[in-house]
Amino acid sequence: MNDMNMDIKSAISDIESTSDLLERAMKLSGLITTLFQRHGFPLVVVGGSAVEFYTEGGYMSGDIDFCRKSLKTIPPRLMQDIIAQLGGKGVARSWMVCGLCVDFLGILETESILPNRELETPYGTVRVIPPELALVERILIAYYPPSQELLVTARKMMVAALNDSDFNWSEAERLAALPDFGVLEEMKKLRLEVENA
């Protein structure tokens, strides 16, 4: 246990001294994911944090959003204990850790049939929602209601998708066409705009 505490302390020191915010978020995500996984709670990065990772910092969300894959709820005491090991401050499911806001949002909900992507960090593997889902979600919130600020983020995610040789356009179109999203035409329009820019 003492060795594990020492490892955590050196990881925190490294993370806090990392000036690049994207790299800091990736490292912290790896450490948090590893610690919760050890207790049987696999986590997935979602929302703006996923977009941040896929755009390689082209969009910065300012926080790290996690959902759990398990139906089993994370006991509040366990969450408190793990976050305390990291020197985190906060309440309930929102924390400040190593200068970054960390939110635990509940159980993962996904309409995608694709597996989560896995990103390697010095402190463990981070699971991230599929980029196809991240793109469709960003398009939805950019167009309904219309927001120029959010459209900038959707464009950045579209650029990342177009540069990703593993991006599955058929799945993205399937998701965009679902009644849950209903943004297939908007996605096609945005893709053309970005491709022709």
PDB file of C-alpha atoms in Angstrom:
ATOM      1  CA  MET A   1       0.000   0.000   0.000  1.00  0.00           C
ATOM      2  CA  ASN A   2       2.837   2.427   0.812  1.00  0.00           C
ATOM      3  CA  ASP A   3       4.398   1.798  -2.621  1.00  0.00           C
ATOM      4  CA  MET A   4       1.047   2.506  -4.263  1.00  0.00           C
ATOM      5  CA  ASN A   5       0.729   5.750  -2.259  1.00  0.00           C
ATOM      6  CA  MET A   6       4.240   6.747  -3.312  1.00  0.00           C
ATOM      7  CA  ASP A   7       3.359   6.019  -6.960  1.00  0.00           C
ATOM      8  CA  ILE A   8       0.254   8.177  -6.631  1.00  0.00           C
ATOM      9  CA  LYS A   9       2.258  10.982  -5.045  1.00  0.00           C
ATOM     10  CA  SER A  10       4.842  10.970  -7.830  1.00  0.00           C
ATOM     11  CA  ALA A  11       2.068  10.817 -10.456  1.00  0.00           C
ATOM     12  CA  ILE A  12       0.308  13.809  -8.874  1.00  0.00           C
ATOM     13  CA  SER A  13       3.572  15.730  -8.779  1.00  0.00           C
ATOM     14  CA  ASP A  14       4.155  14.975 -12.462  1.00  0.00           C
ATOM     15  CA  ILE A  15       0.588  15.904 -13.424  1.00  0.00           C
ATOM     16  CA  GLU A  16       0.660  19.175 -11.461  1.00  0.00           C
ATOM     17  CA  SER A  17       3.954  20.158 -13.095  1.00  0.00           C
ATOM     18  CA  THR A  18       2.631  19.465 -16.616  1.00  0.00           C
ATOM     19  CA  SER A  19       2.007  22.893 -18.147  1.00  0.00           C
ATOM     20  CA  ASP A  20       0.211  21.689 -21.299  1.00  0.00           C
ATOM     21  CA  LEU A  21      -3.458  21.443 -20.263  1.00  0.00           C
ATOM     22  CA  LEU A  22      -4.315  18.693 -22.764  1.00  0.00           C
ATOM     23  CA  GLU A  23      -1.410  16.536 -21.584  1.00  0.00           C
ATOM     24  CA  ARG A  24      -2.334  17.255 -17.964  1.00  0.00           C
ATOM     25  CA  ALA A  25      -5.955  16.192 -18.612  1.00  0.00           C
ATOM     26  CA  MET A  26      -4.829  13.009 -20.371  1.00  0.00           C
ATOM     27  CA  LYS A  27      -2.477  12.040 -17.542  1.00  0.00           C
ATOM     28  CA  LEU A  28      -5.046  12.785 -14.854  1.00  0.00           C
ATOM     29  CA  SER A  29      -7.704  10.832 -16.764  1.00  0.00           C
ATOM     30  CA  GLY A  30      -5.345   7.864 -16.920  1.00  0.00           C
ATOM     31  CA  LEU A  31      -4.640   7.980 -13.190  1.00  0.00           C
ATOM     32  CA  ILE A  32      -8.306   8.368 -12.203  1.00  0.00           C
ATOM     33  CA  THR A  33      -9.377   5.606 -14.590  1.00  0.00           C
ATOM     34  CA  THR A  34      -6.737   3.257 -13.195  1.00  0.00           C
ATOM     35  CA  LEU A  35      -7.685   3.896  -9.562  1.00  0.00           C
ATOM     36  CA  PHE A  36     -11.411   3.362 -10.135  1.00  0.00           C
ATOM     37  CA  GLN A  37     -10.767   0.315 -12.342  1.00  0.00           C
ATOM     38  CA  ARG A  38      -8.835  -1.280  -9.451  1.00  0.00           C
ATOM     39  CA  HIS A  39     -12.094  -1.150  -7.459  1.00  0.00           C
ATOM     40  CA  GLY A  40     -14.180  -2.613 -10.304  1.00  0.00           C
ATOM     41  CA  PHE A  41     -15.544   0.628 -11.751  1.00  0.00           C
ATOM     42  CA  PRO A  42     -14.567   1.123 -15.407  1.00  0.00           C
ATOM     43  CA  LEU A  43     -14.906   4.772 -16.446  1.00  0.00           C
ATOM     44  CA  VAL A  44     -15.388   6.390 -19.865  1.00  0.00           C
ATOM     45  CA  VAL A  45     -14.545   9.970 -20.833  1.00  0.00           C
ATOM     46  CA  VAL A  46     -17.572  11.681 -22.414  1.00  0.00           C
ATOM     47  CA  GLY A  47     -18.852  15.045 -23.657  1.00  0.00           C
ATOM     48  CA  GLY A  48     -16.566  17.994 -24.228  1.00  0.00           C
ATOM     49  CA  SER A  49     -13.664  16.110 -22.678  1.00  0.00           C
ATOM     50  CA  ALA A  50     -13.912  13.476 -25.422  1.00  0.00           C
ATOM     51  CA  VAL A  51     -13.938  16.249 -28.046  1.00  0.00           C
ATOM     52  CA  GLU A  52     -10.880  17.777 -26.368  1.00  0.00           C
ATOM     53  CA  PHE A  53      -8.987  14.486 -26.671  1.00  0.00           C
ATOM     54  CA  TYR A  54     -10.092  13.807 -30.267  1.00  0.00           C
ATOM     55  CA  THR A  55      -9.208  17.322 -31.432  1.00  0.00           C
ATOM     56  CA  GLU A  56      -5.864  17.067 -29.606  1.00  0.00           C
ATOM     57  CA  GLY A  57      -6.613  20.239 -27.689  1.00  0.00           C
ATOM     58  CA  GLY A  58      -8.130  22.151 -30.620  1.00  0.00           C
ATOM     59  CA  TYR A  59     -11.108  22.489 -28.306  1.00  0.00           C
ATOM     60  CA  MET A  60     -10.520  22.731 -24.554  1.00  0.00           C
ATOM     61  CA  SER A  61     -13.481  21.837 -22.359  1.00  0.00           C
ATOM     62  CA  GLY A  62     -11.978  23.008 -19.075  1.00  0.00           C
ATOM     63  CA  ASP A  63     -13.016  19.859 -17.224  1.00  0.00           C
ATOM     64  CA  ILE A  64     -12.939  16.078 -17.416  1.00  0.00           C
ATOM     65  CA  ASP A  65     -16.302  14.313 -17.604  1.00  0.00           C
ATOM     66  CA  PHE A  66     -16.533  10.639 -16.660  1.00  0.00           C
ATOM     67  CA  CYS A  67     -19.393   8.172 -16.841  1.00  0.00           C
ATOM     68  CA  ARG A  68     -19.232   4.697 -15.383  1.00  0.00           C
ATOM     69  CA  LYS A  69     -19.825   1.623 -17.556  1.00  0.00           C
ATOM     70  CA  SER A  70     -21.189  -0.453 -14.690  1.00  0.00           C
ATOM     71  CA  LEU A  71     -24.813  -0.410 -13.558  1.00  0.00           C
ATOM     72  CA  LYS A  72     -23.404  -0.606 -10.044  1.00  0.00           C
ATOM     73  CA  THR A  73     -23.241   2.834  -8.412  1.00  0.00           C
ATOM     74  CA  ILE A  74     -19.875   4.014  -7.123  1.00  0.00           C
ATOM     75  CA  PRO A  75     -20.206   4.204  -3.321  1.00  0.00           C
ATOM     76  CA  PRO A  76     -19.790   7.829  -2.177  1.00  0.00           C
ATOM     77  CA  ARG A  77     -17.253   6.769   0.471  1.00  0.00           C
ATOM     78  CA  LEU A  78     -15.099   5.029  -2.153  1.00  0.00           C
ATOM     79  CA  MET A  79     -15.248   8.094  -4.383  1.00  0.00           C
ATOM     80  CA  GLN A  80     -14.265  10.306  -1.438  1.00  0.00           C
ATOM     81  CA  ASP A  81     -11.359   8.012  -0.551  1.00  0.00           C
ATOM     82  CA  ILE A  82      -9.972   7.810  -4.100  1.00  0.00           C
ATOM     83  CA  ILE A  83     -10.264  11.541  -4.738  1.00  0.00           C
ATOM     84  CA  ALA A  84      -8.701  12.263  -1.337  1.00  0.00           C
ATOM     85  CA  GLN A  85      -5.665  10.181  -2.382  1.00  0.00           C
ATOM     86  CA  LEU A  86      -5.300  12.606  -5.297  1.00  0.00           C
ATOM     87  CA  GLY A  87      -5.587  15.683  -3.077  1.00  0.00           C
ATOM     88  CA  GLY A  88      -8.943  16.541  -4.654  1.00  0.00           C
ATOM     89  CA  LYS A  89     -11.292  19.137  -3.231  1.00  0.00           C
ATOM     90  CA  GLY A  90     -15.020  19.266  -3.848  1.00  0.00           C
ATOM     91  CA  VAL A  91     -18.360  17.728  -3.023  1.00  0.00           C
ATOM     92  CA  ALA A  92     -20.615  14.945  -4.245  1.00  0.00           C
ATOM     93  CA  ARG A  93     -19.509  14.232  -7.814  1.00  0.00           C
ATOM     94  CA  SER A  94     -17.600  17.411  -8.778  1.00  0.00           C
ATOM     95  CA  TRP A  95     -13.989  17.823  -7.769  1.00  0.00           C
ATOM     96  CA  MET A  96     -10.938  19.988  -8.367  1.00  0.00           C
ATOM     97  CA  VAL A  97      -7.935  17.723  -8.857  1.00  0.00           C
ATOM     98  CA  CYS A  98      -4.469  18.853  -9.975  1.00  0.00           C
ATOM     99  CA  GLY A  99      -5.963  22.159 -11.121  1.00  0.00           C
ATOM    100  CA  LEU A 100      -8.653  20.533 -13.276  1.00  0.00           C
ATOM    101  CA  CYS A 101     -12.373  20.123 -12.667  1.00  0.00           C
ATOM    102  CA  VAL A 102     -13.416  16.452 -12.638  1.00  0.00           C
ATOM    103  CA  ASP A 103     -17.092  15.459 -12.873  1.00  0.00           C
ATOM    104  CA  PHE A 104     -18.676  12.036 -12.408  1.00  0.00           C
ATOM    105  CA  LEU A 105     -21.915  12.131 -14.386  1.00  0.00           C
ATOM    106  CA  GLY A 106     -23.460   8.717 -13.747  1.00  0.00           C
ATOM    107  CA  ILE A 107     -23.976   5.691 -15.951  1.00  0.00           C
ATOM    108  CA  LEU A 108     -22.820   5.742 -19.578  1.00  0.00           C
ATOM    109  CA  GLU A 109     -25.624   6.114 -22.096  1.00  0.00           C
ATOM    110  CA  THR A 110     -24.686   5.495 -25.706  1.00  0.00           C
ATOM    111  CA  GLU A 111     -26.540   4.962 -28.943  1.00  0.00           C
ATOM    112  CA  SER A 112     -23.369   3.849 -30.744  1.00  0.00           C
ATOM    113  CA  ILE A 113     -22.744   0.235 -31.700  1.00  0.00           C
ATOM    114  CA  LEU A 114     -18.988   0.863 -31.840  1.00  0.00           C
ATOM    115  CA  PRO A 115     -16.634   0.163 -28.949  1.00  0.00           C
ATOM    116  CA  ASN A 116     -15.142   3.005 -26.959  1.00  0.00           C
ATOM    117  CA  ARG A 117     -11.733   4.139 -28.127  1.00  0.00           C
ATOM    118  CA  GLU A 118      -8.753   3.547 -25.871  1.00  0.00           C
ATOM    119  CA  LEU A 119      -5.972   6.092 -25.410  1.00  0.00           C
ATOM    120  CA  GLU A 120      -2.740   5.216 -23.628  1.00  0.00           C
ATOM    121  CA  THR A 121      -1.354   7.559 -20.975  1.00  0.00           C
ATOM    122  CA  PRO A 122       1.613   7.221 -18.601  1.00  0.00           C
ATOM    123  CA  TYR A 123      -0.844   6.340 -15.821  1.00  0.00           C
ATOM    124  CA  GLY A 124      -3.198   3.941 -17.562  1.00  0.00           C
ATOM    125  CA  THR A 125      -5.569   3.401 -20.447  1.00  0.00           C
ATOM    126  CA  VAL A 126      -8.359   5.942 -20.894  1.00  0.00           C
ATOM    127  CA  ARG A 127     -11.621   4.862 -22.543  1.00  0.00           C
ATOM    128  CA  VAL A 128     -13.352   7.564 -24.601  1.00  0.00           C
ATOM    129  CA  ILE A 129     -16.786   7.454 -26.253  1.00  0.00           C
ATOM    130  CA  PRO A 130     -16.543   6.682 -29.982  1.00  0.00           C
ATOM    131  CA  PRO A 131     -15.624   9.749 -32.059  1.00  0.00           C
ATOM    132  CA  GLU A 132     -18.679   9.150 -34.233  1.00  0.00           C
ATOM    133  CA  LEU A 133     -20.927   9.727 -31.217  1.00  0.00           C
ATOM    134  CA  ALA A 134     -18.859  12.718 -30.062  1.00  0.00           C
ATOM    135  CA  LEU A 135     -19.268  14.331 -33.496  1.00  0.00           C
ATOM    136  CA  VAL A 136     -23.032  13.787 -33.696  1.00  0.00           C
ATOM    137  CA  GLU A 137     -23.533  15.120 -30.149  1.00  0.00           C
ATOM    138  CA  ARG A 138     -21.519  18.262 -30.967  1.00  0.00           C
ATOM    139  CA  ILE A 139     -23.544  18.861 -34.142  1.00  0.00           C
ATOM    140  CA  LEU A 140     -26.814  18.485 -32.236  1.00  0.00           C
ATOM    141  CA  ILE A 141     -25.899  21.033 -29.576  1.00  0.00           C
ATOM    142  CA  ALA A 142     -24.460  23.431 -32.178  1.00  0.00           C
ATOM    143  CA  TYR A 143     -27.655  23.534 -34.246  1.00  0.00           C
ATOM    144  CA  TYR A 144     -30.406  23.085 -31.640  1.00  0.00           C
ATOM    145  CA  PRO A 145     -30.637  25.837 -30.581  1.00  0.00           C
ATOM    146  CA  PRO A 146     -28.253  27.479 -33.071  1.00  0.00           C
ATOM    147  CA  SER A 147     -25.002  28.632 -31.480  1.00  0.00           C
ATOM    148  CA  GLN A 148     -22.054  30.081 -33.393  1.00  0.00           C
ATOM    149  CA  GLU A 149     -19.750  29.342 -30.458  1.00  0.00           C
ATOM    150  CA  LEU A 150     -20.772  25.677 -30.353  1.00  0.00           C
ATOM    151  CA  LEU A 151     -20.597  25.449 -34.149  1.00  0.00           C
ATOM    152  CA  VAL A 152     -16.885  26.286 -33.906  1.00  0.00           C
ATOM    153  CA  THR A 153     -16.463  23.238 -31.651  1.00  0.00           C
ATOM    154  CA  ALA A 154     -18.496  21.038 -34.019  1.00  0.00           C
ATOM    155  CA  ARG A 155     -16.251  22.158 -36.896  1.00  0.00           C
ATOM    156  CA  LYS A 156     -13.140  21.233 -34.914  1.00  0.00           C
ATOM    157  CA  MET A 157     -14.585  17.788 -34.203  1.00  0.00           C
ATOM    158  CA  MET A 158     -15.462  17.423 -37.904  1.00  0.00           C
ATOM    159  CA  VAL A 159     -11.840  18.228 -38.842  1.00  0.00           C
ATOM    160  CA  ALA A 160     -10.666  15.568 -36.374  1.00  0.00           C
ATOM    161  CA  ALA A 161     -13.121  13.062 -37.870  1.00  0.00           C
ATOM    162  CA  LEU A 162     -11.980  13.794 -41.424  1.00  0.00           C
ATOM    163  CA  ASN A 163      -8.351  13.276 -40.378  1.00  0.00           C
ATOM    164  CA  ASP A 164      -9.101   9.997 -38.557  1.00  0.00           C
ATOM    165  CA  SER A 165      -8.553   7.025 -40.865  1.00  0.00           C
ATOM    166  CA  ASP A 166     -10.519   4.797 -38.456  1.00  0.00           C
ATOM    167  CA  PHE A 167     -13.562   7.075 -38.317  1.00  0.00           C
ATOM    168  CA  ASN A 168     -16.689   5.128 -39.351  1.00  0.00           C
ATOM    169  CA  TRP A 169     -18.831   7.453 -41.475  1.00  0.00           C
ATOM    170  CA  SER A 170     -21.597   4.865 -41.866  1.00  0.00           C
ATOM    171  CA  GLU A 171     -21.997   4.706 -38.085  1.00  0.00           C
ATOM    172  CA  ALA A 172     -21.879   8.504 -37.789  1.00  0.00           C
ATOM    173  CA  GLU A 173     -24.641   8.812 -40.397  1.00  0.00           C
ATOM    174  CA  ARG A 174     -26.694   6.103 -38.667  1.00  0.00           C
ATOM    175  CA  LEU A 175     -26.414   7.959 -35.372  1.00  0.00           C
ATOM    176  CA  ALA A 176     -27.173  11.341 -36.947  1.00  0.00           C
ATOM    177  CA  ALA A 177     -30.307   9.909 -38.588  1.00  0.00           C
ATOM    178  CA  LEU A 178     -31.705   8.479 -35.346  1.00  0.00           C
ATOM    179  CA  PRO A 179     -34.741  10.340 -33.967  1.00  0.00           C
ATOM    180  CA  ASP A 180     -32.691  10.882 -30.787  1.00  0.00           C
ATOM    181  CA  PHE A 181     -30.418  13.217 -32.763  1.00  0.00           C
ATOM    182  CA  GLY A 182     -32.071  14.019 -36.123  1.00  0.00           C
ATOM    183  CA  VAL A 183     -29.061  15.913 -37.518  1.00  0.00           C
ATOM    184  CA  LEU A 184     -28.106  13.941 -40.624  1.00  0.00           C
ATOM    185  CA  GLU A 185     -28.621  16.876 -42.998  1.00  0.00           C
ATOM    186  CA  GLU A 186     -26.717  19.212 -40.684  1.00  0.00           C
ATOM    187  CA  MET A 187     -23.855  16.729 -40.481  1.00  0.00           C
ATOM    188  CA  LYS A 188     -23.667  16.377 -44.263  1.00  0.00           C
ATOM    189  CA  LYS A 189     -23.746  20.158 -44.680  1.00  0.00           C
ATOM    190  CA  LEU A 190     -21.018  20.700 -42.087  1.00  0.00           C
ATOM    191  CA  ARG A 191     -18.844  17.994 -43.641  1.00  0.00           C
ATOM    192  CA  LEU A 192     -19.069  19.668 -47.042  1.00  0.00           C
ATOM    193  CA  GLU A 193     -18.266  23.072 -45.526  1.00  0.00           C
ATOM    194  CA  VAL A 194     -15.182  21.714 -43.749  1.00  0.00           C
ATOM    195  CA  GLU A 195     -13.998  19.683 -46.732  1.00  0.00           C
ATOM    196  CA  ASN A 196     -14.292  22.729 -49.013  1.00  0.00           C
ATOM    197  CA  ALA A 197     -12.762  25.240 -46.582  1.00  0.00           C
TER     198      ALA A 197
END
